[in-house]
Amino acid sequence: MEYVTLNNGIKMPKLGFGVYQVEDQDECEQSVLWALNTGYRLLDTSAAYFNEEAVGNAIKKSHIAREDLFITTKLWIQDASYEKAKKAFETSLEKLQLDYLDLYLIHQPFGDYYGAWRAMEELYKEGKIRAIGVSNFGSDRLVDLILNNEVTPAINQIEYHPYFQQKAAKQIMKEENVQPEAWSPLGHGGQILKNPILAEIAEKYHKSIAQVILRWDLQSNVVTIPKSVHQERIESNFDIFDFELTKVEMDIISSFDRNEFIADLHDVDLVKQLNGLKVR
C-alpha cells in the first residue's frame, strides 16, 4: 500500500474501496469482505448510500484490528446543521459498530454546512474523528470554509478521472493543503475504458485500462476509491502496486482532460434532487 499524509499528520491509504450504489445489504457486506480479504484497508461509505450497517457487519466479520483500518463515512444534506450533525454522527457510528471514525466528510456543499462543520470540529477535538473533510466542494466554497473556520478540511472528495481532471481545483487544494480524493475514478466505466491509447499503455504493462487509470491517480497523489461488487474486479483494482507509469505516459493521460463530468453540482434540478433525498 502507498499512503498520503493529511494536513494533521494522519496517514491515509492512497487506494480504498467505495460502496456507492450498493444498497443490497448482503451484496454490500460480501463486497466489503472481499475487499478486506484482498488487502484494502480504506473503506468509504455514506449515510446516503444506505449501507453503513452492511459495511459495519463486514468489518466485524473480518476480525481485522481496528487500528489497521481507515473508515470514512459522510454527513448528508438532511443533517447539515450543528445539532443534527452531532446526532447523525452518532447514528453512523452505531450503524458501523465503531467507537470512532478515521474520516468524516460533509457530503455536499448544501444546507447549513457551516453549522455542521462546527459540530465536526468539536467531534474532531474530542478525538471521536481522526480527520474531517468535505466532498464535492467547489474551490470558492472550500476556500471560504477554510477562511472562516479553525480547522482546515483534510480532504475534498471530488469527481476525478482522466476525462474530468479539475486541474484548477486541484491546484487550489494543493495551495490550501487539502488532499484530493477521487470518486468515480473510472468515470462510471463509460467510454474511458475503451480509450485506445490507454489500451496501448495497459498492454505494455500487461494490465487493464482500469488498472492504468488507478495507477495514474496514485502517481498524481490523488487518493482513489474504486467500487465493484465483483470479486475479480475488486482484486484487479488492487493489483496496481507492481508497475509505475513513466512521466511521458502520465503526461499523455493528463492530456485527455475533456471537462466531461458525470455530475454538475451547479445544475439547479440536481441541487433540488439532492436536497430532496432523505436518509431516514
Tab-separated table of C-alpha atoms in Angstrom:
chain	number	residue	atom	x	y	z
A	1	MET	CA	0.000	0.000	0.000
A	2	GLU	CA	1.034	3.605	-0.614
A	3	TYR	CA	-0.024	6.406	1.725
A	4	VAL	CA	-0.586	10.152	1.861
A	5	THR	CA	-0.069	12.226	4.991
A	6	LEU	CA	-3.006	14.530	5.685
A	7	ASN	CA	-2.626	18.111	6.916
A	8	ASN	CA	-2.974	16.980	10.551
A	9	GLY	CA	-0.260	14.321	10.257
A	10	ILE	CA	-2.605	11.343	9.872
A	11	LYS	CA	-1.580	8.708	7.304
A	12	MET	CA	-4.261	7.575	4.845
A	13	PRO	CA	-4.078	4.750	2.275
A	14	LYS	CA	-3.990	6.045	-1.305
A	15	LEU	CA	-6.189	3.215	-2.562
A	16	GLY	CA	-9.533	2.389	-0.977
A	17	PHE	CA	-12.841	0.668	-1.619
A	18	GLY	CA	-16.088	2.554	-2.250
A	19	VAL	CA	-19.646	1.261	-1.857
A	20	TYR	CA	-21.715	3.896	-3.676
A	21	GLN	CA	-24.973	2.483	-5.113
A	22	VAL	CA	-24.529	-0.875	-3.371
A	23	GLU	CA	-27.801	-0.770	-1.445
A	24	ASP	CA	-28.376	-4.532	-1.298
A	25	GLN	CA	-27.134	-5.292	2.212
A	26	ASP	CA	-25.902	-8.830	1.557
A	27	GLU	CA	-24.147	-7.797	-1.646
A	28	CYS	CA	-22.506	-4.852	0.091
A	29	GLU	CA	-21.333	-6.938	3.030
A	30	GLN	CA	-19.873	-9.592	0.743
A	31	SER	CA	-18.151	-6.992	-1.455
A	32	VAL	CA	-16.532	-5.315	1.561
A	33	LEU	CA	-15.371	-8.701	2.878
A	34	TRP	CA	-13.800	-9.491	-0.497
A	35	ALA	CA	-12.116	-6.079	-0.458
A	36	LEU	CA	-10.752	-6.534	3.054
A	37	ASN	CA	-9.523	-10.034	2.246
A	38	THR	CA	-7.812	-8.651	-0.862
A	39	GLY	CA	-5.921	-6.087	1.202
A	40	TYR	CA	-7.955	-2.879	1.092
A	41	ARG	CA	-7.902	-1.041	4.408
A	42	LEU	CA	-9.589	2.230	3.414
A	43	LEU	CA	-13.390	1.895	3.200
A	44	ASP	CA	-15.641	4.725	2.018
A	45	THR	CA	-19.389	4.874	2.665
A	46	SER	CA	-22.049	7.486	3.487
A	47	ALA	CA	-25.355	7.861	5.272
A	48	ALA	CA	-26.791	8.491	1.805
A	49	TYR	CA	-25.543	5.137	0.486
A	50	PHE	CA	-27.890	3.291	2.865
A	51	ASN	CA	-25.302	0.598	3.586
A	52	GLU	CA	-23.375	1.685	6.686
A	53	GLU	CA	-24.755	-1.315	8.616
A	54	ALA	CA	-23.557	-3.732	5.939
A	55	VAL	CA	-20.102	-2.149	5.976
A	56	GLY	CA	-20.042	-2.399	9.762
A	57	ASN	CA	-21.047	-6.074	9.641
A	58	ALA	CA	-18.252	-6.815	7.186
A	59	ILE	CA	-15.693	-5.006	9.339
A	60	LYS	CA	-16.799	-7.044	12.365
A	61	LYS	CA	-16.678	-10.353	10.470
A	62	SER	CA	-13.230	-9.617	9.036
A	63	HIS	CA	-11.601	-9.646	12.505
A	64	ILE	CA	-9.067	-7.108	11.225
A	65	ALA	CA	-7.666	-4.925	14.009
A	66	ARG	CA	-9.482	-1.590	14.143
A	67	GLU	CA	-6.236	0.394	14.111
A	68	ASP	CA	-5.338	-1.203	10.771
A	69	LEU	CA	-8.483	0.169	9.094
A	70	PHE	CA	-9.290	3.641	7.774
A	71	ILE	CA	-13.068	4.129	7.781
A	72	THR	CA	-14.810	7.054	6.095
A	73	THR	CA	-18.467	7.996	6.110
A	74	LYS	CA	-20.320	11.183	5.197
A	75	LEU	CA	-22.914	13.559	6.576
A	76	TRP	CA	-25.929	14.026	4.312
A	77	ILE	CA	-27.657	17.355	3.495
A	78	GLN	CA	-30.652	16.455	5.642
A	79	ASP	CA	-28.384	16.621	8.712
A	80	ALA	CA	-26.381	19.697	7.739
A	81	SER	CA	-26.690	21.738	10.921
A	82	TYR	CA	-24.896	21.813	14.260
A	83	GLU	CA	-27.376	19.775	16.295
A	84	LYS	CA	-28.367	17.375	13.515
A	85	ALA	CA	-24.739	16.683	12.623
A	86	LYS	CA	-23.976	15.603	16.185
A	87	LYS	CA	-26.900	13.149	16.121
A	88	ALA	CA	-26.142	11.928	12.588
A	89	PHE	CA	-22.541	11.199	13.562
A	90	GLU	CA	-23.674	9.015	16.465
A	91	THR	CA	-26.159	7.225	14.193
A	92	SER	CA	-23.442	6.455	11.641
A	93	LEU	CA	-21.067	5.301	14.359
A	94	GLU	CA	-23.739	2.963	15.729
A	95	LYS	CA	-24.535	1.523	12.311
A	96	LEU	CA	-20.858	0.962	11.592
A	97	GLN	CA	-20.414	-0.583	15.062
A	98	LEU	CA	-17.366	1.601	15.700
A	99	ASP	CA	-16.059	3.722	18.557
A	100	TYR	CA	-14.534	6.377	16.297
A	101	LEU	CA	-14.180	7.362	12.644
A	102	ASP	CA	-10.957	7.923	10.752
A	103	LEU	CA	-12.568	10.427	8.392
A	104	TYR	CA	-15.944	12.195	8.396
A	105	LEU	CA	-16.959	14.272	5.382
A	106	ILE	CA	-19.704	16.779	4.616
A	107	HIS	CA	-21.166	15.030	1.585
A	108	GLN	CA	-22.486	18.060	-0.327
A	109	PRO	CA	-21.974	21.843	-0.016
A	110	PHE	CA	-25.661	22.463	0.678
A	111	GLY	CA	-27.774	23.250	3.734
A	112	ASP	CA	-26.242	24.610	6.923
A	113	TYR	CA	-22.862	23.033	6.362
A	114	TYR	CA	-21.229	25.764	8.452
A	115	GLY	CA	-23.161	24.590	11.497
A	116	ALA	CA	-22.279	21.000	10.614
A	117	TRP	CA	-18.596	21.913	10.324
A	118	ARG	CA	-18.586	23.454	13.806
A	119	ALA	CA	-20.054	20.224	15.176
A	120	MET	CA	-17.440	18.184	13.310
A	121	GLU	CA	-14.635	20.406	14.614
A	122	GLU	CA	-15.798	19.651	18.150
A	123	LEU	CA	-16.016	15.902	17.490
A	124	TYR	CA	-12.527	16.046	15.981
A	125	LYS	CA	-11.102	17.864	19.025
A	126	GLU	CA	-12.798	15.296	21.289
A	127	GLY	CA	-10.944	12.515	19.461
A	128	LYS	CA	-14.074	10.884	18.022
A	129	ILE	CA	-12.886	11.560	14.475
A	130	ARG	CA	-9.242	11.404	13.399
A	131	ALA	CA	-9.750	13.769	10.439
A	132	ILE	CA	-12.599	15.834	8.987
A	133	GLY	CA	-13.175	16.963	5.437
A	134	VAL	CA	-15.630	17.748	2.690
A	135	SER	CA	-16.918	16.275	-0.533
A	136	ASN	CA	-17.950	17.952	-3.789
A	137	PHE	CA	-16.905	21.418	-2.612
A	138	GLY	CA	-16.036	23.841	-5.396
A	139	SER	CA	-12.923	25.949	-4.892
A	140	ASP	CA	-14.910	29.010	-3.837
A	141	ARG	CA	-16.834	27.191	-1.106
A	142	LEU	CA	-13.750	25.288	0.017
A	143	VAL	CA	-11.625	28.415	0.448
A	144	ASP	CA	-14.482	30.292	2.121
A	145	LEU	CA	-14.907	27.444	4.622
A	146	ILE	CA	-11.169	27.479	5.350
A	147	LEU	CA	-11.073	31.261	5.848
A	148	ASN	CA	-13.971	31.289	8.292
A	149	ASN	CA	-13.230	28.259	10.451
A	150	GLU	CA	-10.482	26.957	12.687
A	151	VAL	CA	-9.869	23.502	11.177
A	152	THR	CA	-8.905	23.205	7.510
A	153	PRO	CA	-10.555	20.223	5.784
A	154	ALA	CA	-8.104	17.351	5.434
A	155	ILE	CA	-9.844	16.023	2.311
A	156	ASN	CA	-12.004	17.219	-0.545
A	157	GLN	CA	-13.549	14.209	-2.266
A	158	ILE	CA	-14.367	15.189	-5.846
A	159	GLU	CA	-15.267	13.675	-9.191
A	160	TYR	CA	-11.906	12.986	-10.790
A	161	HIS	CA	-10.927	10.836	-13.761
A	162	PRO	CA	-8.906	11.317	-16.976
A	163	TYR	CA	-11.859	12.970	-18.751
A	164	PHE	CA	-12.564	15.351	-15.829
A	165	GLN	CA	-9.356	16.305	-14.057
A	166	GLN	CA	-10.334	19.540	-12.255
A	167	LYS	CA	-6.792	20.865	-12.632
A	168	ALA	CA	-7.528	24.377	-11.317
A	169	ALA	CA	-9.392	22.993	-8.289
A	170	LYS	CA	-6.601	20.534	-7.615
A	171	GLN	CA	-4.040	23.345	-7.656
A	172	ILE	CA	-6.053	25.338	-5.122
A	173	MET	CA	-6.302	22.260	-2.890
A	174	LYS	CA	-2.522	21.955	-3.080
A	175	GLU	CA	-2.108	25.609	-2.081
A	176	GLU	CA	-4.537	25.169	0.837
A	177	ASN	CA	-3.001	21.828	1.917
A	178	VAL	CA	-6.199	19.852	1.271
A	179	GLN	CA	-5.799	16.302	-0.040
A	180	PRO	CA	-7.860	15.484	-3.172
A	181	GLU	CA	-9.714	12.172	-3.237
A	182	ALA	CA	-11.320	10.794	-6.395
A	183	TRP	CA	-14.841	9.459	-6.556
A	184	SER	CA	-15.813	7.632	-9.732
A	185	PRO	CA	-12.137	7.345	-10.774
A	186	LEU	CA	-13.137	5.113	-13.701
A	187	GLY	CA	-15.770	7.542	-14.968
A	188	HIS	CA	-18.617	5.144	-14.180
A	189	GLY	CA	-16.979	2.674	-16.567
A	190	GLY	CA	-18.010	4.521	-19.733
A	191	GLN	CA	-16.047	5.471	-22.849
A	192	ILE	CA	-12.889	5.993	-20.839
A	193	LEU	CA	-12.454	2.209	-20.552
A	194	LYS	CA	-12.411	1.964	-24.359
A	195	ASN	CA	-9.733	4.584	-24.926
A	196	PRO	CA	-7.260	3.114	-27.476
A	197	ILE	CA	-4.227	4.972	-26.118
A	198	LEU	CA	-4.962	3.740	-22.603
A	199	ALA	CA	-5.338	0.271	-24.109
A	200	GLU	CA	-1.817	0.508	-25.571
A	201	ILE	CA	-0.348	1.576	-22.235
A	202	ALA	CA	-2.246	-1.206	-20.466
A	203	GLU	CA	-0.962	-3.811	-22.933
A	204	LYS	CA	2.629	-2.687	-22.326
A	205	TYR	CA	2.327	-3.480	-18.600
A	206	HIS	CA	0.023	-6.493	-19.022
A	207	LYS	CA	-2.635	-4.604	-17.088
A	208	SER	CA	-6.204	-3.456	-17.694
A	209	ILE	CA	-7.197	0.093	-18.622
A	210	ALA	CA	-8.815	0.414	-15.186
A	211	GLN	CA	-5.546	-0.535	-13.501
A	212	VAL	CA	-3.656	2.066	-15.553
A	213	ILE	CA	-6.135	4.792	-14.564
A	214	LEU	CA	-5.915	3.893	-10.884
A	215	ARG	CA	-2.108	3.870	-11.122
A	216	TRP	CA	-2.298	7.346	-12.708
A	217	ASP	CA	-4.371	8.501	-9.734
A	218	LEU	CA	-1.825	7.259	-7.226
A	219	GLN	CA	1.111	8.797	-9.093
A	220	SER	CA	-0.873	12.055	-9.313
A	221	ASN	CA	-1.059	11.955	-5.494
A	222	VAL	CA	-4.842	11.560	-5.547
A	223	VAL	CA	-6.494	9.121	-3.141
A	224	THR	CA	-8.820	6.885	-5.141
A	225	ILE	CA	-11.753	4.649	-4.145
A	226	PRO	CA	-12.926	2.383	-6.996
A	227	LYS	CA	-16.115	0.420	-6.437
A	228	SER	CA	-17.168	-3.012	-7.651
A	229	VAL	CA	-19.364	-5.865	-6.498
A	230	HIS	CA	-17.411	-8.463	-8.492
A	231	GLN	CA	-14.606	-10.260	-6.680
A	232	GLU	CA	-12.297	-10.482	-9.681
A	233	ARG	CA	-12.571	-6.722	-10.339
A	234	ILE	CA	-12.107	-5.888	-6.672
A	235	GLU	CA	-8.892	-7.910	-6.729
A	236	SER	CA	-7.799	-6.498	-10.092
A	237	ASN	CA	-8.295	-2.896	-8.945
A	238	PHE	CA	-5.961	-3.613	-6.019
A	239	ASP	CA	-3.246	-5.115	-8.215
A	240	ILE	CA	-1.577	-1.815	-9.139
A	241	PHE	CA	1.499	-1.719	-6.938
A	242	ASP	CA	3.852	-3.714	-9.169
A	243	PHE	CA	4.277	-1.225	-12.006
A	244	GLU	CA	4.840	2.501	-12.486
A	245	LEU	CA	3.855	4.775	-15.350
A	246	THR	CA	6.573	6.844	-16.999
A	247	LYS	CA	6.441	10.643	-16.985
A	248	VAL	CA	5.550	10.563	-20.679
A	249	GLU	CA	2.656	8.197	-20.011
A	250	MET	CA	1.489	10.327	-17.080
A	251	ASP	CA	1.554	13.402	-19.310
A	252	ILE	CA	-0.347	11.608	-22.076
A	253	ILE	CA	-3.149	10.643	-19.685
A	254	SER	CA	-3.158	14.167	-18.244
A	255	SER	CA	-3.770	15.475	-21.771
A	256	PHE	CA	-7.083	13.571	-22.014
A	257	ASP	CA	-8.995	16.151	-19.958
A	258	ARG	CA	-12.315	16.990	-21.667
A	259	ASN	CA	-14.093	18.732	-18.778
A	260	GLU	CA	-16.551	15.850	-19.199
A	261	PHE	CA	-18.278	15.382	-15.846
A	262	ILE	CA	-20.838	12.932	-14.505
A	263	ALA	CA	-22.490	15.296	-12.027
A	264	ASP	CA	-22.956	19.070	-12.447
A	265	LEU	CA	-23.432	20.369	-8.904
A	266	HIS	CA	-24.306	23.794	-10.306
A	267	ASP	CA	-27.383	22.350	-12.015
A	268	VAL	CA	-30.475	23.615	-10.180
A	269	ASP	CA	-32.505	20.475	-10.841
A	270	LEU	CA	-29.735	18.292	-9.395
A	271	VAL	CA	-29.468	20.542	-6.338
A	272	LYS	CA	-33.224	20.162	-5.779
A	273	GLN	CA	-32.982	16.404	-6.280
A	274	LEU	CA	-30.144	16.027	-3.781
A	275	ASN	CA	-31.884	18.193	-1.204
A	276	GLY	CA	-34.986	16.047	-1.617
A	277	LEU	CA	-33.140	12.803	-0.793
A	278	LYS	CA	-33.824	11.750	2.791
A	279	VAL	CA	-31.652	9.259	4.620
A	280	ARG	CA	-34.416	8.271	7.053
